[in-house]
C-alpha atoms as a printed R data frame, in Angstrom:
    type eleno elety resid chain resno       x       y       z
1   ATOM     1    CA   MET     A     1 113.951 112.521  92.916
2   ATOM     2    CA   PHE     A     2 111.342 110.017  92.401
3   ATOM     3    CA   ALA     A     3 112.453 105.994  92.564
4   ATOM     4    CA   TYR     A     4 110.647 102.854  92.421
5   ATOM     5    CA   ALA     A     5 111.998  99.484  93.872
6   ATOM     6    CA   LEU     A     6 110.232  95.974  93.193
7   ATOM     7    CA   PHE     A     7 110.558  93.002  95.770
8   ATOM     8    CA   ASP     A     8 108.956  89.718  96.379
9   ATOM     9    CA   THR     A     9 106.197  88.830  98.404
10  ATOM    10    CA   ALA     A    10 104.291  85.422  98.892
11  ATOM    11    CA   ILE     A    11 101.571  86.694  96.124
12  ATOM    12    CA   GLY     A    12 104.398  87.490  93.637
13  ATOM    13    CA   ARG     A    13 106.874  90.523  92.618
14  ATOM    14    CA   CYS     A    14 105.148  93.783  93.627
15  ATOM    15    CA   GLY     A    15 106.219  97.536  93.501
16  ATOM    16    CA   ILE     A    16 106.725 100.659  95.740
17  ATOM    17    CA   ALA     A    17 107.539 103.990  94.015
18  ATOM    18    CA   TRP     A    18 108.653 107.249  96.533
19  ATOM    19    CA   GLY     A    19 109.532 110.687  96.749
20  ATOM    20    CA   PRO     A    20 111.110 113.173  99.175
21  ATOM    21    CA   ARG     A    21 107.101 113.252 100.816
22  ATOM    22    CA   GLY     A    22 107.079 109.366 100.969
23  ATOM    23    CA   VAL     A    23 105.365 106.441  99.051
24  ATOM    24    CA   VAL     A    24 103.560 107.775  95.970
25  ATOM    25    CA   GLY     A    25 102.656 103.948  94.585
26  ATOM    26    CA   VAL     A    26 102.462 100.754  95.707
27  ATOM    27    CA   GLN     A    27 102.077  98.127  92.734
28  ATOM    28    CA   LEU     A    28 100.484  94.614  93.560
29  ATOM    29    CA   PRO     A    29 102.052  91.912  90.770
30  ATOM    30    CA   GLU     A    30 100.950  91.648  87.554
31  ATOM    31    CA   ARG     A    31 101.273  89.120  85.245
32  ATOM    32    CA   SER     A    32 105.052  89.689  84.398
33  ATOM    33    CA   GLU     A    33 107.425  92.078  85.813
34  ATOM    34    CA   MET     A    34 107.493  94.109  83.342
35  ATOM    35    CA   THR     A    35 103.905  94.804  83.646
36  ATOM    36    CA   THR     A    36 104.157  95.808  87.239
37  ATOM    37    CA   VAL     A    37 107.344  98.170  86.276
38  ATOM    38    CA   THR     A    38 104.983  99.502  83.824
39  ATOM    39    CA   ARG     A    39 102.123 100.208  86.436
40  ATOM    40    CA   ILE     A    40 104.320 101.613  89.069
41  ATOM    41    CA   MET     A    41 105.650 104.083  86.606
42  ATOM    42    CA   ARG     A    42 102.267 105.371  86.280
43  ATOM    43    CA   HIS     A    43 102.420 107.142  89.332
44  ATOM    44    CA   CYS     A    44 106.018 108.775  88.804
45  ATOM    45    CA   PRO     A    45 106.433 108.346  85.094
46  ATOM    46    CA   ASN     A    46 110.526 109.874  85.739
47  ATOM    47    CA   ALA     A    47 110.974 106.808  88.502
48  ATOM    48    CA   GLU     A    48 114.098 105.580  88.325
49  ATOM    49    CA   GLU     A    49 114.754 102.098  89.892
50  ATOM    50    CA   ALA     A    50 116.837 102.524  93.138
51  ATOM    51    CA   GLU     A    51 118.207 100.833  96.284
52  ATOM    52    CA   PRO     A    52 114.979 101.929  98.963
53  ATOM    53    CA   PRO     A    53 115.991 104.304 101.932
54  ATOM    54    CA   LYS     A    54 115.387 102.670 105.297
55  ATOM    55    CA   PRO     A    55 112.144 104.411 105.725
56  ATOM    56    CA   ILE     A    56 111.080 103.027 102.728
57  ATOM    57    CA   ALA     A    57 112.903  99.260 102.973
58  ATOM    58    CA   ARG     A    58 111.226  99.323 106.331
59  ATOM    59    CA   GLY     A    59 107.462  99.740 104.925
60  ATOM    60    CA   ILE     A    60 109.214  96.572 102.313
61  ATOM    61    CA   GLU     A    61 109.475  94.840 105.129
62  ATOM    62    CA   ASP     A    62 106.083  95.031 106.663
63  ATOM    63    CA   ILE     A    63 104.408  94.562 103.623
64  ATOM    64    CA   GLN     A    64 106.294  91.742 103.110
65  ATOM    65    CA   ALA     A    65 105.178  90.571 106.375
66  ATOM    66    CA   LEU     A    66 101.591  91.240 106.003
67  ATOM    67    CA   MET     A    67 101.624  88.837 103.364
68  ATOM    68    CA   ARG     A    68 103.857  86.338 105.021
69  ATOM    69    CA   GLY     A    69 100.629  86.597 107.447
70  ATOM    70    CA   GLU     A    70 101.966  88.535 110.010
71  ATOM    71    CA   LYS     A    71  99.551  91.428 111.672
72  ATOM    72    CA   LYS     A    72 100.788  94.285 110.369
73  ATOM    73    CA   SER     A    73  99.066  97.138 109.986
74  ATOM    74    CA   LEU     A    74 101.542  99.687 107.644
75  ATOM    75    CA   ARG     A    75 100.285 102.580 109.009
76  ATOM    76    CA   THR     A    76 103.774 103.326 109.564
77  ATOM    77    CA   ILE     A    77 104.119 103.787 105.988
78  ATOM    78    CA   THR     A    78 104.415 107.325 105.029
79  ATOM    79    CA   LEU     A    79 102.246 108.288 102.197
80  ATOM    80    CA   ASP     A    80 102.560 111.292  99.833
81  ATOM    81    CA   MET     A    81  98.728 111.781  98.673
82  ATOM    82    CA   SER     A    82  99.638 115.012  97.076
83  ATOM    83    CA   ARG     A    83  98.908 114.231  94.039
84  ATOM    84    CA   VAL     A    84  95.168 112.702  95.508
85  ATOM    85    CA   PRO     A    85  92.076 114.311  95.303
86  ATOM    86    CA   ALA     A    86  91.010 115.679  98.818
87  ATOM    87    CA   PHE     A    87  88.199 113.014  98.907
88  ATOM    88    CA   ASN     A    88  89.802 109.926  97.886
89  ATOM    89    CA   ALA     A    89  92.772 111.226 100.662
90  ATOM    90    CA   ARG     A    90  90.042 110.826 103.240
91  ATOM    91    CA   VAL     A    91  88.470 107.843 102.010
92  ATOM    92    CA   TYR     A    92  91.775 106.340 102.179
93  ATOM    93    CA   GLU     A    93  92.953 107.758 105.492
94  ATOM    94    CA   THR     A    94  89.996 106.215 106.852
95  ATOM    95    CA   ALA     A    95  90.420 102.861 105.139
96  ATOM    96    CA   ARG     A    96  93.748 102.553 106.268
97  ATOM    97    CA   SER     A    97  92.205 102.196 110.027
98  ATOM    98    CA   ILE     A    98  91.010  98.746 109.076
99  ATOM    99    CA   PRO     A    99  92.916  96.469 110.847
100 ATOM   100    CA   PRO     A   100  94.566  93.170 108.980
101 ATOM   101    CA   GLY     A   101  91.747  90.196 108.653
102 ATOM   102    CA   LYS     A   102  88.747  92.580 109.320
103 ATOM   103    CA   THR     A   103  86.289  94.359 106.835
104 ATOM   104    CA   ARG     A   104  84.164  97.557 106.465
105 ATOM   105    CA   THR     A   105  81.580  98.239 103.932
106 ATOM   106    CA   TYR     A   106  82.054 100.873 101.659
107 ATOM   107    CA   GLY     A   107  79.045 102.691 103.477
108 ATOM   108    CA   GLU     A   108  80.549 102.418 106.664
109 ATOM   109    CA   ILE     A   109  83.440 104.126 105.002
110 ATOM   110    CA   ALA     A   110  81.228 106.651 103.581
111 ATOM   111    CA   ARG     A   111  79.731 107.351 106.868
112 ATOM   112    CA   ALA     A   112  83.158 107.474 108.615
113 ATOM   113    CA   ILE     A   113  84.360 110.345 106.610
114 ATOM   114    CA   GLY     A   114  80.489 111.749 107.186
115 ATOM   115    CA   ASP     A   115  79.024 111.397 103.654
116 ATOM   116    CA   ARG     A   116  75.796 109.202 104.469
117 ATOM   117    CA   ASP     A   117  74.916 108.461 100.864
118 ATOM   118    CA   GLY     A   118  78.799 108.250  99.221
119 ATOM   119    CA   ALA     A   119  79.441 104.509  98.729
120 ATOM   120    CA   ARG     A   120  79.746 104.687  95.429
121 ATOM   121    CA   ALA     A   121  81.963 107.624  95.407
122 ATOM   122    CA   VAL     A   122  84.032 105.726  98.102
123 ATOM   123    CA   GLY     A   123  84.355 102.903  95.610
124 ATOM   124    CA   GLN     A   124  85.398 105.179  92.790
125 ATOM   125    CA   ALA     A   125  87.725 106.553  95.049
126 ATOM   126    CA   LEU     A   126  89.469 102.740  96.272
127 ATOM   127    CA   SER     A   127  89.370 101.509  92.228
128 ATOM   128    CA   ARG     A   128  91.837 104.486  92.111
129 ATOM   129    CA   ASN     A   129  93.905 103.591  94.965
130 ATOM   130    CA   PRO     A   130  97.462 104.353  94.019
131 ATOM   131    CA   PHE     A   131  98.700 102.424  97.597
132 ATOM   132    CA   ALA     A   132  97.796  99.202  96.757
133 ATOM   133    CA   ILE     A   133  97.697  96.531 100.147
134 ATOM   134    CA   VAL     A   134  98.951  99.841 102.669
135 ATOM   135    CA   VAL     A   135  95.451 101.424 101.734
136 ATOM   136    CA   PRO     A   136  94.108  98.096 102.444
137 ATOM   137    CA   CYS     A   137  91.288  98.670  99.918
138 ATOM   138    CA   HIS     A   138  91.012  94.806  99.369
139 ATOM   139    CA   ARG     A   139  89.580  95.064 103.274
140 ATOM   140    CA   VAL     A   140  86.326  96.916 102.012
141 ATOM   141    CA   VAL     A   141  83.555  94.958 100.739
142 ATOM   142    CA   GLY     A   142  80.468  95.273  99.064
143 ATOM   143    CA   ALA     A   143  76.845  95.236 101.185
144 ATOM   144    CA   ASP     A   144  75.886  92.456 103.567
145 ATOM   145    CA   ALA     A   145  79.874  91.500 102.754
146 ATOM   146    CA   LYS     A   146  79.210  90.831  99.163
147 ATOM   147    CA   LEU     A   147  82.836  90.322  97.482
148 ATOM   148    CA   VAL     A   148  82.117  93.536  94.774
149 ATOM   149    CA   GLY     A   149  85.359  95.146  92.573
150 ATOM   150    CA   PHE     A   150  88.627  94.989  92.949
151 ATOM   151    CA   SER     A   151  90.892  96.629  90.412
152 ATOM   152    CA   ALA     A   152  94.113  94.802  90.972
153 ATOM   153    CA   SER     A   153  95.477  91.832  89.099
154 ATOM   154    CA   GLY     A   154  93.342  88.944  89.261
155 ATOM   155    CA   GLY     A   155  90.192  91.094  90.281
156 ATOM   156    CA   ILE     A   156  88.691  89.626  93.571
157 ATOM   157    CA   ALA     A   157  90.086  86.040  93.440
158 ATOM   158    CA   THR     A   158  93.113  88.328  94.820
159 ATOM   159    CA   LYS     A   159  90.961  90.143  97.407
160 ATOM   160    CA   LEU     A   160  90.019  87.157  98.613
161 ATOM   161    CA   LYS     A   161  93.466  85.909  98.605
162 ATOM   162    CA   LEU     A   162  94.933  89.214 100.442
163 ATOM   163    CA   LEU     A   163  92.224  88.487 103.039
164 ATOM   164    CA   LYS     A   164  93.287  85.030 103.571
165 ATOM   165    CA   LEU     A   165  96.752  85.885 103.998
166 ATOM   166    CA   GLU     A   166  95.866  87.928 107.047
167 ATOM   167    CA   GLY     A   167  93.421  85.399 109.072
168 ATOM   168    CA   TRP     A   168  90.210  86.377 107.914
169 ATOM   169    CA   SER     A   169  87.583  83.815 109.762
170 ATOM   170    CA   ALA     A   170  86.709  80.788 108.739
171 ATOM   171    CA   GLU     A   171  83.099  82.103 109.273
172 ATOM   172    CA   GLU     A   172  83.781  85.098 107.318
173 ATOM   173    CA   GLN     A   173  85.699  82.990 104.415
174 ATOM   174    CA   LEU     A   174  82.493  80.729 103.972
175 ATOM   175    CA   LEU     A   175  80.243  83.846 104.336
176 ATOM   176    CA   PHE     A   176  82.433  85.239 101.566
177 ATOM   177    CA   GLU     A   177  82.787  81.963  99.497
178 ATOM   178    CA   GLU     A   178  78.992  81.955  98.954
179 ATOM   179    CA   LEU     A   179  78.606  84.938  97.970
180 ATOM   180    CA   ALA     A   180  81.107  85.470  95.325
């Protein structure tokens, strides 16, 4: 059985979907609650809205804490990656190791998974990330810390908002804003 729940955060109402093997999708806020539900349902079309079981409820609490500015890694949230390609799963696991408030480049992620020339493929995998915030694709930037692509609602502005919530340093913020 697959289920989903909506929950409030500092940036709006998010969604999370889960099944027997863990979380199958996390959705950042959209323009409306209905759009958020529609997007979360892409990860599990037959899911029903339900009260989250304890492990999922703890994950929600950690996501909420991170979005309040607390340093949470979200690594304890179990993800069901059975529906994502193996390459993407490697990218997602590597991205999960980036601490809150820090960034890595697409090239650094590619090298970490053993694909020296795979920066573009890493970007494509992250653009399909079904686990927004839990797989922190917002912490991945272009070469020379250039702000590039973010597929969530609000695009690059949302990426910057999430980084600021995580305590991204003032120096990094200034550099980032100059490059944006």
